XYZ file of N, CA and C in Angstrom:
501
model
N 0.130 3.562 72.796
C -0.022 3.462 71.242
C -0.557 4.531 70.268
N 0.715 5.140 69.963
C 0.471 6.554 68.933
C -0.460 5.754 67.616
N -1.362 6.877 66.861
C -1.682 6.409 65.367
C -0.946 6.626 64.361
N -0.418 5.258 63.459
C 0.444 5.495 62.670
C 0.032 6.117 61.551
N 0.771 7.252 60.967
C 0.681 7.901 59.686
C 0.407 7.349 58.434
N -0.101 7.752 57.282
C 0.037 7.585 55.929
C 1.520 7.687 55.591
N 1.789 6.991 54.545
C 3.482 6.903 54.662
C 3.551 8.474 53.845
N 2.612 9.113 53.231
C 2.951 10.317 52.430
C 3.086 11.389 53.793
N 2.100 11.426 54.963
C 2.049 12.146 56.190
C 3.365 12.026 57.014
N 4.111 10.870 56.875
C 4.852 10.432 57.785
C 6.313 10.908 57.229
N 6.345 10.903 55.956
C 7.667 11.636 54.733
C 7.710 13.189 54.942
N 6.271 13.513 55.300
C 6.287 14.962 55.040
C 6.368 15.662 56.364
N 6.494 14.998 57.669
C 6.885 15.231 58.865
C 8.389 15.200 58.921
N 9.246 14.066 58.353
C 10.470 13.762 57.899
C 10.930 15.137 57.637
N 10.561 15.303 56.257
C 11.008 16.635 55.855
C 10.964 17.820 56.617
N 10.064 18.095 57.243
C 9.644 19.448 58.307
C 10.803 18.817 59.203
N 10.892 17.753 59.977
C 12.128 17.483 60.962
C 13.417 18.053 60.588
N 13.644 17.805 59.203
C 14.854 18.054 58.433
C 14.859 19.655 58.730
N 14.140 20.142 58.440
C 14.073 22.039 57.837
C 14.005 22.121 59.323
N 13.533 21.886 60.672
C 13.637 22.493 61.886
C 15.054 22.127 62.377
N 15.674 21.109 61.999
C 16.982 20.354 62.518
C 17.846 21.700 61.652
N 17.820 21.667 60.477
C 18.609 23.108 60.019
C 18.796 24.276 60.514
N 17.579 24.439 60.801
C 17.318 26.139 61.528
C 17.855 26.159 63.172
N 17.976 25.009 63.542
C 18.458 25.239 64.840
C 19.832 25.119 64.375
N 20.496 24.558 63.634
C 21.612 24.096 63.591
C 22.384 25.450 62.894
N 21.632 26.535 61.706
C 21.661 27.437 61.760
C 21.893 28.658 62.569
N 21.056 28.639 63.919
C 21.142 29.681 65.126
C 22.546 29.649 65.831
N 23.188 27.711 65.898
C 24.152 27.766 66.116
C 25.153 28.446 65.929
N 25.448 28.376 64.113
C 26.331 28.834 63.538
C 26.192 30.604 63.336
N 25.281 30.998 63.987
C 25.321 32.495 64.031
C 24.183 32.958 62.858
N 23.505 32.220 62.317
C 22.557 32.473 61.276
C 21.322 32.781 61.883
N 20.264 32.742 60.925
C 18.715 32.886 61.505
C 17.984 31.802 62.009
N 16.915 31.821 62.520
C 16.508 30.731 62.870
C 15.518 30.045 62.025
N 15.709 29.629 60.676
C 15.082 29.337 59.731
C 15.676 28.476 58.853
N 15.178 27.468 58.348
C 15.612 26.620 57.662
C 14.473 25.798 56.370
N 14.909 25.423 55.481
C 13.968 24.658 54.621
C 14.717 23.462 53.456
N 13.665 22.926 53.288
C 14.283 21.977 52.186
C 13.377 21.938 50.945
N 13.848 21.258 49.884
C 13.278 21.166 48.646
C 13.180 19.687 48.359
N 11.928 18.906 48.014
C 12.078 17.670 48.050
C 11.224 17.258 46.645
N 11.841 16.140 45.872
C 11.302 15.978 44.308
C 11.573 14.076 44.330
N 10.393 14.123 44.048
C 10.349 12.253 43.993
C 10.227 11.738 45.448
N 9.993 12.659 46.644
C 9.978 11.753 47.762
C 11.231 11.938 48.260
N 12.215 12.597 47.782
C 13.481 12.682 48.549
C 13.872 14.438 48.400
N 14.974 14.298 49.184
C 15.588 15.953 49.746
C 16.490 16.044 48.463
N 16.229 17.061 47.746
C 17.160 17.489 46.735
C 18.138 18.565 46.884
N 17.648 19.751 47.691
C 17.970 20.724 48.380
C 17.927 21.158 49.333
N 18.908 22.060 50.218
C 18.281 22.749 51.319
C 18.821 23.767 51.958
N 18.356 24.986 52.536
C 18.369 26.249 52.607
C 18.770 26.480 54.074
N 19.287 26.995 54.718
C 19.301 28.234 55.700
C 19.049 29.321 55.807
N 18.779 30.335 56.656
C 18.959 31.836 56.547
C 20.179 32.521 56.537
N 20.658 32.845 55.428
C 22.163 33.818 55.384
C 22.048 34.802 54.959
N 21.027 35.826 55.741
C 21.001 37.400 55.553
C 22.290 38.007 56.077
N 22.393 37.645 57.603
C 23.362 38.405 57.914
C 24.537 37.756 57.666
N 25.081 36.742 57.397
C 26.237 35.966 57.080
C 26.972 36.257 55.399
N 25.849 36.571 54.717
C 25.979 36.893 53.210
C 25.494 38.580 53.073
N 25.192 38.984 53.832
C 24.713 40.589 53.938
C 23.927 40.605 52.503
N 22.764 39.577 52.376
C 22.139 39.364 51.440
C 20.616 39.680 51.801
N 19.493 40.210 51.736
C 18.473 40.370 52.752
C 17.263 39.553 52.006
N 17.762 38.834 50.787
C 17.138 37.796 49.975
C 17.541 36.662 50.596
N 18.512 36.567 51.054
C 18.949 35.093 51.659
C 18.213 34.393 52.434
N 16.967 34.528 52.068
C 15.810 33.643 53.370
C 15.920 32.232 53.431
N 16.087 31.197 53.845
C 16.158 29.668 53.759
C 15.615 29.466 52.591
N 14.084 29.598 52.454
C 13.437 29.172 51.297
C 14.076 29.673 50.287
N 14.339 30.752 50.097
C 15.035 31.449 48.347
C 16.588 30.250 48.643
N 17.233 30.304 49.530
C 18.423 29.701 49.613
C 18.346 28.092 48.864
N 17.336 27.699 49.690
C 16.900 26.098 48.870
C 16.069 26.093 47.696
N 15.696 26.945 47.154
C 15.213 27.137 46.009
C 15.917 27.152 44.942
N 16.918 28.057 45.226
C 18.402 28.433 44.105
C 19.130 27.074 44.323
N 19.326 26.400 45.249
C 20.118 24.998 45.103
C 19.746 24.140 44.456
N 18.042 23.884 44.860
C 16.969 22.824 44.058
C 17.372 23.154 42.485
N 17.055 24.366 41.934
C 16.972 24.496 40.669
C 18.458 24.403 39.967
N 19.317 24.999 40.541
C 20.785 24.356 40.059
C 21.051 22.743 40.140
N 20.591 21.915 41.094
C 20.705 20.747 41.110
C 19.842 19.885 39.966
N 18.452 20.876 39.605
C 17.915 19.861 38.643
C 18.368 20.663 37.158
N 18.833 22.129 37.228
C 19.449 22.673 36.017
C 17.943 23.085 35.453
N 16.962 23.896 36.286
C 16.196 24.329 35.601
C 15.391 25.758 36.468
N 14.833 26.334 36.243
C 14.319 27.506 37.142
C 13.091 27.121 37.583
N 12.803 26.179 36.960
C 11.012 25.720 37.364
C 11.134 24.080 38.072
N 10.669 24.273 39.499
C 10.397 23.639 40.179
C 8.950 22.733 40.119
N 8.754 22.377 38.998
C 7.557 21.621 38.994
C 7.566 20.281 39.236
N 6.724 19.733 40.352
C 6.335 18.155 41.104
C 7.060 18.543 42.510
N 7.891 19.504 42.859
C 8.659 19.521 43.754
C 7.774 20.273 44.999
N 7.975 19.930 46.372
C 7.555 20.611 47.285
C 8.479 21.002 48.426
N 8.095 22.459 48.745
C 9.070 23.490 49.837
C 8.735 23.055 50.973
N 9.603 22.905 51.858
C 9.250 22.332 53.634
C 9.816 23.590 54.073
N 9.225 24.072 54.877
C 9.915 25.664 55.326
C 9.606 24.974 57.537
N 10.884 25.547 57.938
C 10.684 25.269 59.800
C 9.435 26.469 60.416
N 9.284 27.392 59.130
C 8.546 28.470 59.613
C 7.743 28.751 58.429
N 6.368 29.144 58.204
C 5.648 29.835 57.647
C 6.093 30.759 56.421
N 6.253 30.675 55.191
C 7.253 31.190 54.579
C 6.493 32.968 54.425
N 7.327 33.833 54.451
C 7.129 35.454 54.389
C 6.588 35.822 52.833
N 5.962 36.925 52.290
C 5.710 37.150 51.186
C 6.403 36.761 50.301
N 8.121 37.560 50.621
C 9.223 37.215 49.782
C 9.519 35.700 49.314
N 9.386 35.064 50.661
C 9.530 33.475 49.878
C 8.578 32.963 49.544
N 7.237 33.259 49.348
C 6.061 32.624 48.900
C 6.045 33.067 47.515
N 6.530 34.523 47.132
C 6.564 34.623 45.967
C 7.945 33.979 45.080
N 8.786 33.709 45.664
C 9.997 32.655 45.019
C 9.240 31.416 44.892
N 8.724 30.715 45.651
C 7.968 29.782 45.485
C 7.038 29.616 44.432
N 6.483 30.749 44.335
C 5.365 30.746 43.002
C 5.888 30.805 41.648
N 6.892 32.062 41.567
C 8.127 31.892 40.377
C 8.519 30.775 40.326
N 9.134 29.839 41.520
C 9.667 28.449 40.929
C 8.479 27.397 40.546
N 7.540 27.480 41.030
C 6.640 26.948 40.363
C 6.758 25.674 41.035
N 6.931 25.614 42.436
C 6.686 24.453 43.291
C 5.265 24.316 43.380
N 5.407 22.833 43.799
C 3.703 21.884 43.737
C 2.863 22.603 45.007
N 3.509 22.266 45.926
C 3.010 22.627 47.291
C 4.318 23.620 48.367
N 3.950 23.928 49.493
C 4.603 24.593 50.266
C 3.797 23.813 51.854
N 4.875 23.649 52.498
C 4.482 22.861 53.861
C 5.385 23.702 54.666
N 4.802 24.253 56.177
C 5.314 24.656 57.262
C 5.099 24.057 58.429
N 6.016 24.734 59.428
C 6.035 24.008 60.894
C 5.600 25.450 61.508
N 6.212 26.285 62.178
C 5.987 27.484 63.062
C 5.259 28.545 61.977
N 4.133 29.194 62.421
C 3.317 29.883 61.573
C 3.876 31.388 61.970
N 3.807 32.258 61.527
C 4.114 33.548 61.436
C 3.568 34.417 62.926
N 2.841 34.035 64.057
C 2.778 34.539 64.978
C 3.887 33.526 66.176
N 4.523 32.657 65.529
C 5.457 31.963 66.687
C 6.585 32.683 65.948
N 6.901 33.096 64.635
C 7.889 33.923 64.370
C 8.192 35.360 65.265
N 6.957 36.019 65.121
C 6.712 37.338 65.792
C 6.929 37.529 67.314
N 6.537 36.100 67.802
C 6.797 36.248 69.497
C 8.458 35.816 69.247
N 9.150 35.748 68.422
C 10.812 35.624 68.981
C 11.469 36.623 68.210
N 10.650 37.783 67.563
C 10.859 38.893 67.032
C 11.316 38.818 65.600
N 10.529 38.193 64.740
C 10.682 37.966 63.352
C 9.181 38.214 63.167
N 8.553 39.415 62.838
C 6.967 39.855 62.717
C 7.345 40.161 61.102
N 6.846 39.390 60.462
C 6.266 39.831 58.764
C 5.409 40.224 58.819
N 4.323 40.309 59.628
C 2.882 40.776 59.337
C 2.775 41.646 58.748
N 3.648 42.475 58.965
C 3.405 44.077 58.234
C 3.488 43.952 56.940
N 4.248 42.999 56.290
C 4.540 42.886 55.401
C 3.507 42.117 54.489
N 2.431 41.294 54.957
C 1.158 40.351 54.546
C 0.833 41.679 54.123
N 0.328 42.581 55.415
C -0.532 43.787 55.362
C -0.244 44.539 54.394
N 0.896 44.793 54.003
C 1.376 46.209 53.210
C 0.724 46.188 51.690
N 0.921 44.667 51.236
C 0.552 44.357 49.927
C -1.004 44.489 49.824
N -1.760 44.768 50.879
C -2.937 44.794 50.600
C -3.672 46.517 50.858
N -2.491 47.572 51.052
C -2.572 49.130 51.148
C -1.934 49.384 49.973
N -3.163 50.968 49.466
C -2.861 51.301 48.059
C -1.204 52.004 48.559
N -0.332 51.627 47.241
C 0.798 52.508 47.523
C 1.285 53.665 48.134
N 0.076 54.822 48.011
C 0.556 55.855 48.639
C 0.489 55.871 49.900
N 0.034 54.489 50.470
C 0.227 54.633 52.291
C 1.277 53.817 52.733
N 2.198 53.440 51.490
C 3.354 52.474 51.972
C 4.434 53.415 52.819
N 5.362 52.810 53.337
C 6.278 53.159 53.961
C 7.396 53.533 53.228
N 7.669 53.170 51.778
C 8.545 53.346 51.122
C 7.678 53.807 49.868
N 8.288 54.872 48.849
C 7.187 55.320 47.751
C 7.981 54.575 47.091
N 6.970 54.342 46.021
C 7.293 53.342 44.751
C 6.326 54.107 43.494
N 6.981 54.469 42.562
C 6.456 55.104 41.800
C 6.808 54.734 40.124
N 6.146 55.116 39.183
C 6.851 54.850 37.627
C 7.213 56.088 37.408
N 8.451 55.758 36.569
C 9.259 56.967 35.773
C 9.442 56.625 34.363
N 9.208 57.566 33.954
C 9.403 57.613 32.291
C 10.731 57.877 31.545
N 11.251 57.194 30.667
C 12.574 57.032 30.505
C 12.506 58.281 29.322
N 14.073 58.872 28.667
C 13.753 60.045 28.295
C 13.170 59.851 26.721
N 13.333 58.803 26.145
C 12.912 58.451 24.726
C 11.362 57.845 24.743
N 10.121 58.271 24.166
C 8.970 58.058 24.183
C 9.227 56.251 24.065
N 8.347 56.008 24.660
C 8.299 54.234 24.587
C 9.633 53.604 25.135
N 10.863 54.210 25.169
C 12.008 53.604 26.015
C 12.133 52.730 26.948
N 10.598 52.766 28.124
C 10.457 52.378 29.142
C 9.857 50.575 28.618
N 9.609 50.531 27.219
C 8.573 49.302 26.955
C 9.969 48.568 25.904
N 10.992 49.150 25.524
C 11.739 48.789 24.934
C 12.449 47.157 25.055
N 12.682 46.978 26.068
C 13.362 45.303 26.961
C 12.152 44.403 26.729
N 10.709 44.802 26.645
C 9.956 43.914 26.596
C 9.559 43.611 25.113
N 9.775 44.400 23.940
C 9.667 44.461 22.495
C 10.742 43.807 22.484
N 12.244 44.459 22.988
C 12.963 42.903 22.128
C 13.073 41.527 22.633
N 11.897 41.236 24.092
C 12.160 40.168 24.363
C 11.024 39.322 23.391
N 9.866 39.995 22.681
C 8.882 39.691 22.333
C 9.228 39.520 20.653
N 10.076 40.129 20.155
C 10.816 39.792 19.137
C 11.702 38.887 18.832
N 12.538 38.215 19.791
C 13.338 37.305 20.028
C 12.725 36.035 19.791
N 13.222 35.434 18.533
C 12.463 33.772 18.282
C 13.219 33.122 19.018
N 14.045 32.892 19.571
C 14.873 31.954 20.508
C 14.972 32.192 22.012
N 13.657 32.896 22.458
C 13.578 33.050 23.887
C 13.372 31.704 24.468
N 13.687 31.543 26.033
C 13.278 30.666 26.964
C 12.296 31.416 27.588
N 10.964 30.857 27.457
C 9.988 31.136 28.028
C 9.661 30.924 29.453
N 9.189 31.632 30.070
C 9.185 31.553 31.463
C 7.825 30.453 31.534
């Protein structure tokens, strides 16, 4: 006889089971092996699967798709009080999206080593941000505009806008 889990852990495992089910179904449909759910108030309010190849969108990771759907469902870009549950450890892109969305927690099943063993190795991206930009494989650098201080004009406009919706 197994040990019974507290209701919260039991619910979390059910959410993870759903994310894994979505990921497995995604593979059958030609998508990537990743699934995610966003939970609010104990119920799934949005789901997502990896749609990178089907939509030709390199940002269409399961977690990002689920976050977009959840934001649409709640009518806000903030997901305070929500939990993001993913079939696999989120990559840096997805972790950043979760941070920007302000989810309360992120839970996952498989880890980055499991993903790497299946051909989805994100470790280079985790490692990249710890290196100086001069060592990155893709050059990233600041460029000046033709007008003095023109590059900060959008921020000046933002600061001066009285009816802006704060992030």
